[in-house]
mmCIF file of C-alpha atoms and ligand atoms in Angstrom:
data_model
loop_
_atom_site.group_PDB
_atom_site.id
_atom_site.type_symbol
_atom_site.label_atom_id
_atom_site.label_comp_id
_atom_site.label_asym_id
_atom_site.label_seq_id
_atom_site.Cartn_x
_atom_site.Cartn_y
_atom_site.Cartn_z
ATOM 1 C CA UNK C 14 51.458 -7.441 17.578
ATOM 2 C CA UNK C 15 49.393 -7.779 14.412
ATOM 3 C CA UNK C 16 46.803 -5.455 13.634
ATOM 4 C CA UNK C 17 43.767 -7.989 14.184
ATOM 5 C CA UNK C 18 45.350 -8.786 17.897
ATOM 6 C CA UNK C 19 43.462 -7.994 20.784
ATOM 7 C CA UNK C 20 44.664 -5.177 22.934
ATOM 8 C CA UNK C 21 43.788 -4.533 26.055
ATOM 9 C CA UNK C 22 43.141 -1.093 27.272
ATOM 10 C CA UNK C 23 43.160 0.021 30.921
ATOM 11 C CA UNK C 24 41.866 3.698 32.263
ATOM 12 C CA UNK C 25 42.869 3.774 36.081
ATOM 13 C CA UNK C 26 42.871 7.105 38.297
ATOM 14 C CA UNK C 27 41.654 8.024 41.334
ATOM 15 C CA UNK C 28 38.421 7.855 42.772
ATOM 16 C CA UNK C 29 36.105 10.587 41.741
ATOM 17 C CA UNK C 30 37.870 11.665 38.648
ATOM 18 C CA UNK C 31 35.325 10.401 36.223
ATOM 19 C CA UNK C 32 36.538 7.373 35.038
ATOM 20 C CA UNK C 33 33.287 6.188 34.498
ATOM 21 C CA UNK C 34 31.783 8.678 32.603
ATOM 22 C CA UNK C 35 35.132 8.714 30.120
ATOM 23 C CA UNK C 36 35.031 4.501 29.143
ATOM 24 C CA UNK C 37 31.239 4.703 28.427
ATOM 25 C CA UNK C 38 32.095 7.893 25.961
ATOM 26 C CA UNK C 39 34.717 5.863 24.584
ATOM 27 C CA UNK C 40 32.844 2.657 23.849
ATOM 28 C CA UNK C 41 30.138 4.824 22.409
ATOM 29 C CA UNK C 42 32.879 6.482 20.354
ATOM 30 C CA UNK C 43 35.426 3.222 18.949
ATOM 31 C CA UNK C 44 32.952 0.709 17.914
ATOM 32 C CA UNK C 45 36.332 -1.882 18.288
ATOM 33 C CA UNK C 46 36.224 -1.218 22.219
ATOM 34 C CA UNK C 47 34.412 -3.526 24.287
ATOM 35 C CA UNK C 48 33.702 -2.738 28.391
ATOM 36 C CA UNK C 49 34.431 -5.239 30.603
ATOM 37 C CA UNK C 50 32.064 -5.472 33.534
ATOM 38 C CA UNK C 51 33.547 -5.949 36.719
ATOM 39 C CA UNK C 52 32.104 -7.863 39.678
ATOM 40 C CA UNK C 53 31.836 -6.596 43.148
ATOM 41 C CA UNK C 54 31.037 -7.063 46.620
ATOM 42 C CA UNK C 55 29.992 -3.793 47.364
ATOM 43 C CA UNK C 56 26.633 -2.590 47.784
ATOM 44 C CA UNK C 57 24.811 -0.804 45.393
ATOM 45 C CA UNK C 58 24.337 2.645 45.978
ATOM 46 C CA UNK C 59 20.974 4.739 45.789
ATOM 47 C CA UNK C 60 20.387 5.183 42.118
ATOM 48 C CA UNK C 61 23.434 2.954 40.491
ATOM 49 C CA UNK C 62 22.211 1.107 37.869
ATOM 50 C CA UNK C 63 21.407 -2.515 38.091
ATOM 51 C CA UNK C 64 24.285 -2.972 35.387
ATOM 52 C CA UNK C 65 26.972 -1.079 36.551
ATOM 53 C CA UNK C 66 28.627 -4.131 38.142
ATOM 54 C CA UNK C 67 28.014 -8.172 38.750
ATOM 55 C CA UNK C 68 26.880 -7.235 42.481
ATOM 56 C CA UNK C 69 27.937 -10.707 43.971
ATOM 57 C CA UNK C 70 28.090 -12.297 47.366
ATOM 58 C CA UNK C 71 31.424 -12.515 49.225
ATOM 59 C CA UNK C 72 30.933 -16.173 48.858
ATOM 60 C CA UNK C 73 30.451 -15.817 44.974
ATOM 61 C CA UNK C 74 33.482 -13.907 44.717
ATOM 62 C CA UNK C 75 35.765 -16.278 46.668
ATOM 63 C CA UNK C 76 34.667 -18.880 44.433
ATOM 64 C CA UNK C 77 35.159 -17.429 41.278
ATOM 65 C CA UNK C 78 38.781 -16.748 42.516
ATOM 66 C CA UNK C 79 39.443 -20.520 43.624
ATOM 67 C CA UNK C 80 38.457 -21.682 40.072
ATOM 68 C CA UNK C 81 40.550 -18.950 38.157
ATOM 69 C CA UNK C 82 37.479 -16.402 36.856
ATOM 70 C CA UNK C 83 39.428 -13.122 37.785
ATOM 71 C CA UNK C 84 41.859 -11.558 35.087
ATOM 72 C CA UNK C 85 42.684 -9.683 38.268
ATOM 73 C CA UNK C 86 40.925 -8.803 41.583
ATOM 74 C CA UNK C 87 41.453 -6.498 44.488
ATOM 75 C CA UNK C 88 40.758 -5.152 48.147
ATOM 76 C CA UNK C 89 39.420 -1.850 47.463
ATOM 77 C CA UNK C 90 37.867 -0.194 51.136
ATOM 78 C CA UNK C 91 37.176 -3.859 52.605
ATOM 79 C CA UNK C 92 35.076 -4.664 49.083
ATOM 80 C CA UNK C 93 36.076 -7.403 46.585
ATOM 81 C CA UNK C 94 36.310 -5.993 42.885
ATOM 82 C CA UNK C 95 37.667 -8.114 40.225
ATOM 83 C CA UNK C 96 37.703 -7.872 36.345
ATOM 84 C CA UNK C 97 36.386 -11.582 34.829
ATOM 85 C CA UNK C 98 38.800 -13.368 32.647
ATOM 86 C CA UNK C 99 37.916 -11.693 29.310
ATOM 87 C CA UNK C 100 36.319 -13.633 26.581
ATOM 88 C CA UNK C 101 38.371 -12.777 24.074
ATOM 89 C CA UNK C 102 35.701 -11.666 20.515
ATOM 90 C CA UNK C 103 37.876 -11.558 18.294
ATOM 91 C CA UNK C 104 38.897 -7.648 16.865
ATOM 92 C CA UNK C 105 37.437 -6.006 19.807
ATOM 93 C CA UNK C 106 39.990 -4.679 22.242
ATOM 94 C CA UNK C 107 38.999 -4.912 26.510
ATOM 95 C CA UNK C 108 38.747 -1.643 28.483
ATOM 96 C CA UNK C 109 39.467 -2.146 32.101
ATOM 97 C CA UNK C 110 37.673 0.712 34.290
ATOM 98 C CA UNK C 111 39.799 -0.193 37.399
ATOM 99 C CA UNK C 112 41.969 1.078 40.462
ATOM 100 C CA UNK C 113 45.632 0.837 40.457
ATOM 101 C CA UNK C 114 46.673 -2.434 42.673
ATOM 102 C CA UNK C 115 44.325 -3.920 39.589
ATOM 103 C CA UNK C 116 46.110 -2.135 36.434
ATOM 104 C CA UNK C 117 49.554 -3.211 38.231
ATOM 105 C CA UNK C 118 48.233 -6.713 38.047
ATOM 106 C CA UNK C 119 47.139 -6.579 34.856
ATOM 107 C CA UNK C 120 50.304 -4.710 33.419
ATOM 108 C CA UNK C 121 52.015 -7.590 34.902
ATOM 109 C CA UNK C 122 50.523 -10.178 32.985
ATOM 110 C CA UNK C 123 49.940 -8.486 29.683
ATOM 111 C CA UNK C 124 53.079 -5.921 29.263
ATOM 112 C CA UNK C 125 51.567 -4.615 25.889
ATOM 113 C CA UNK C 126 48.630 -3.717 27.418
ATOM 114 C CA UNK C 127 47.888 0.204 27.624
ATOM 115 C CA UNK C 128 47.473 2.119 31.056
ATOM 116 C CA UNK C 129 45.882 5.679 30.799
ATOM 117 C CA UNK C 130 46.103 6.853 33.889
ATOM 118 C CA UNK C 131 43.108 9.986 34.254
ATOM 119 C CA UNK C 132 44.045 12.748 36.808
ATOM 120 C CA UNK C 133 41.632 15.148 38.266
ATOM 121 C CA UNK C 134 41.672 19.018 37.611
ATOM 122 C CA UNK C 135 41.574 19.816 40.879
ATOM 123 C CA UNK C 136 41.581 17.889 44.424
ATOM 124 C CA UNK C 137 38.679 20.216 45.518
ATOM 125 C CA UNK C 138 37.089 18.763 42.461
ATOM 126 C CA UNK C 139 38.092 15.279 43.221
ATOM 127 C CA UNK C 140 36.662 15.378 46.647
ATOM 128 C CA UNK C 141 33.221 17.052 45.510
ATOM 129 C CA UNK C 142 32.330 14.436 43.326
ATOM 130 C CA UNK C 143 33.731 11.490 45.722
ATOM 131 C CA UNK C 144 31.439 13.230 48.539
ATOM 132 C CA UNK C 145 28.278 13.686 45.792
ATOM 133 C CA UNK C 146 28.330 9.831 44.978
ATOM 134 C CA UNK C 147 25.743 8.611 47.795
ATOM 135 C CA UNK C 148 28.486 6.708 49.980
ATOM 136 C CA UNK C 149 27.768 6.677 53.581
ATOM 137 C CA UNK C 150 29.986 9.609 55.966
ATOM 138 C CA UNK C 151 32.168 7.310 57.395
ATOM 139 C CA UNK C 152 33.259 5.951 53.563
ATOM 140 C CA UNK C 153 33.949 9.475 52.207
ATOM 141 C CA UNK C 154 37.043 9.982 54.456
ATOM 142 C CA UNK C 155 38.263 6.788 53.239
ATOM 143 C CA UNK C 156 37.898 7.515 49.780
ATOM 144 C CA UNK C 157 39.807 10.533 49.493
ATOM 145 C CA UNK C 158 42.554 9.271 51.464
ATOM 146 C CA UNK C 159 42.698 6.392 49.471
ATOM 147 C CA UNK C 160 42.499 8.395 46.075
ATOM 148 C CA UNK C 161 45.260 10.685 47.594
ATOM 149 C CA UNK C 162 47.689 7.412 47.576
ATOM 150 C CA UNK C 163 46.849 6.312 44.517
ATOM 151 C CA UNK C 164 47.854 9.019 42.362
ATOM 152 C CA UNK C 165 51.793 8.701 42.578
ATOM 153 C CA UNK C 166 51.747 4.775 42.523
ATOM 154 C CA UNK C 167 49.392 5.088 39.246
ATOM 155 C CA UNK C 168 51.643 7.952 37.508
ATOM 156 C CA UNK C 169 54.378 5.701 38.076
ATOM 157 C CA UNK C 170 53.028 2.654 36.139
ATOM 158 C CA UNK C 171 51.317 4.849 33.675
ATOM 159 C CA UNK C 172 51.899 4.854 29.449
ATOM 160 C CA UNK C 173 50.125 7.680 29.527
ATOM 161 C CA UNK C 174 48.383 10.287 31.608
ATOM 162 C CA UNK C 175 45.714 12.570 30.923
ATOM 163 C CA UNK C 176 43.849 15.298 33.155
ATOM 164 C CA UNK C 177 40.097 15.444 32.790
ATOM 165 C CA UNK C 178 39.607 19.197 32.724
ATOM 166 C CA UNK C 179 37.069 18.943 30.105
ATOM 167 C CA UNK C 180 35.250 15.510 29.664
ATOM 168 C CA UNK C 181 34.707 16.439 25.909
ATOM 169 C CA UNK C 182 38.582 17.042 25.717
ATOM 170 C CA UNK C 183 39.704 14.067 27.856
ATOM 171 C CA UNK C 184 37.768 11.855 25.636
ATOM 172 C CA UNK C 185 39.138 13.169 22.631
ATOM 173 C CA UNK C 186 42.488 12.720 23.837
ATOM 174 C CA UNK C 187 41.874 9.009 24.218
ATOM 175 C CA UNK C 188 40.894 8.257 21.587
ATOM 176 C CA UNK C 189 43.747 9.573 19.592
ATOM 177 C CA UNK C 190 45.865 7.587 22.620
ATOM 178 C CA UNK C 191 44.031 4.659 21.741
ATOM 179 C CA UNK C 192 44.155 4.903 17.904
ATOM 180 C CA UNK C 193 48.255 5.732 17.958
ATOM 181 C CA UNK C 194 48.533 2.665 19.995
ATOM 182 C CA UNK C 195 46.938 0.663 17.591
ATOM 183 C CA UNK C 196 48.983 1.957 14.652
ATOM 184 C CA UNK C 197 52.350 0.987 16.920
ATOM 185 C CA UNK C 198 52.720 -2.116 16.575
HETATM 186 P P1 5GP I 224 33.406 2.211 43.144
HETATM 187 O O1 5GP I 224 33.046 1.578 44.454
HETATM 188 O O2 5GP I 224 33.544 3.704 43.286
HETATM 189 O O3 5GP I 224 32.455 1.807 42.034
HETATM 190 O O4 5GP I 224 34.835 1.655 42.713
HETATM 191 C C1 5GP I 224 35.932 1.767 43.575
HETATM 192 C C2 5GP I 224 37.204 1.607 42.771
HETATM 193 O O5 5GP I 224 37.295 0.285 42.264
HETATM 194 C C3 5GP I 224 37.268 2.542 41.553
HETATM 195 O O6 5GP I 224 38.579 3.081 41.479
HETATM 196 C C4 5GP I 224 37.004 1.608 40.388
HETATM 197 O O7 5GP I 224 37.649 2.033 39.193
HETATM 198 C C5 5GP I 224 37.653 0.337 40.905
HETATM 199 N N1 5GP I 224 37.203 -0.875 40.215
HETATM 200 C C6 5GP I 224 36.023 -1.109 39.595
HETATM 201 N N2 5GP I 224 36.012 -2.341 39.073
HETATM 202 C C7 5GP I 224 37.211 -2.899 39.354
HETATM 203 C C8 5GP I 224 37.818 -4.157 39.055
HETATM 204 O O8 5GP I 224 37.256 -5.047 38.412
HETATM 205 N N3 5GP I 224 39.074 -4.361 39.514
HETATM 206 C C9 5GP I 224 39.743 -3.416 40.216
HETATM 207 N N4 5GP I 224 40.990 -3.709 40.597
HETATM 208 N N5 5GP I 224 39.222 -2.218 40.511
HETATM 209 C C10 5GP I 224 37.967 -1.961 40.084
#
């Protein structure tokens, strides 16, 4: 891939392992990464910001995927989430901030993209920050479940995996990830 090639990066993990928190560090710290904003049929919770997704209709949605708009989409918890087709500017690489059925799609399509997969440092973590997120009771339970089966399928279709014991650390470690990968090829 030449240098000036656009490379897309994906950071995937479980809910409630700060995935979040880690691409808008990185953006803020590689001036060549550029955040794709998802869209979603989810509500949005007490607090979220206004930006954090494209909060669309399930009508919207289903539209956009008949004509094509979706680089990928998914059924996360009986919610539509879906990544747009990226615009491609050129030298500025994508970062996906998806869940794994999404990064296998994507790794599907574009082999040469990157998947850092982002493990928690501890389940009792994991589940404190899923439960601290606003969700209603009955969608916690779901949510760690869910995160519980996601971590073997995303290890397995991981390039890389890091463990976010230190968000300082973590973020440092991907952006050397991101950097080497660059250099590669
Ligand atoms: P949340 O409801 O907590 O914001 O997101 C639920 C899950 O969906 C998280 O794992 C998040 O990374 C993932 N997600 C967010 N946007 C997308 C997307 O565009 N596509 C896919 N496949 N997953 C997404």
């Amino acid at each position: 891939m030449p240098a000036s090639a656009q490379r897309i990066f994906i950071v995937s993990g479980p809910g409630g392992v700060g995935k979040g928190t880690i691409v808008r560090a990185l953006v803020e710290r590689d001036p060549r990464l550029w955040l794709s904003r998802s869209w979603t049929t989810r509500e949005r919770r007490p607090g979220e910001a206004a930006d954090a997704y494209v909060f669309a209709t399930t009508v919207e949605f289903e539209q956009r995927i008949e004509r094509g708009g979706f680089l990928e989409w998914t059924n996360f918890l009986g919610n539509y989430y879906g990544t747009p087709t990226p615009d491609p500017t050129p030298g500025r690489d994508p970062v996906l901030e998806i869940e794994v059925d999404g990064a296998r799609q994507v790794k599907t399509l574009h082999p040469d993209a990157t998947l850092i997969f982002v493990l928690p440092p501890s389940r009792e973590e994991q589940a404190r920050r899923l439960r601290g997120r606003g969700d209603p009771d009955d969608k916690i339970d779901q949510r760690v479940r869910k995160a519980e089966e996601e971590e073997p399928v995303g290890r397995a279709l991981a390039d890389y995996v890091v463990v976010n014991d230190d968000l300082g650390r973590t973020v440092d470690e991907m952006v050397s990830i991101i950097h080497a990968c660059r250099l590669r090829d």
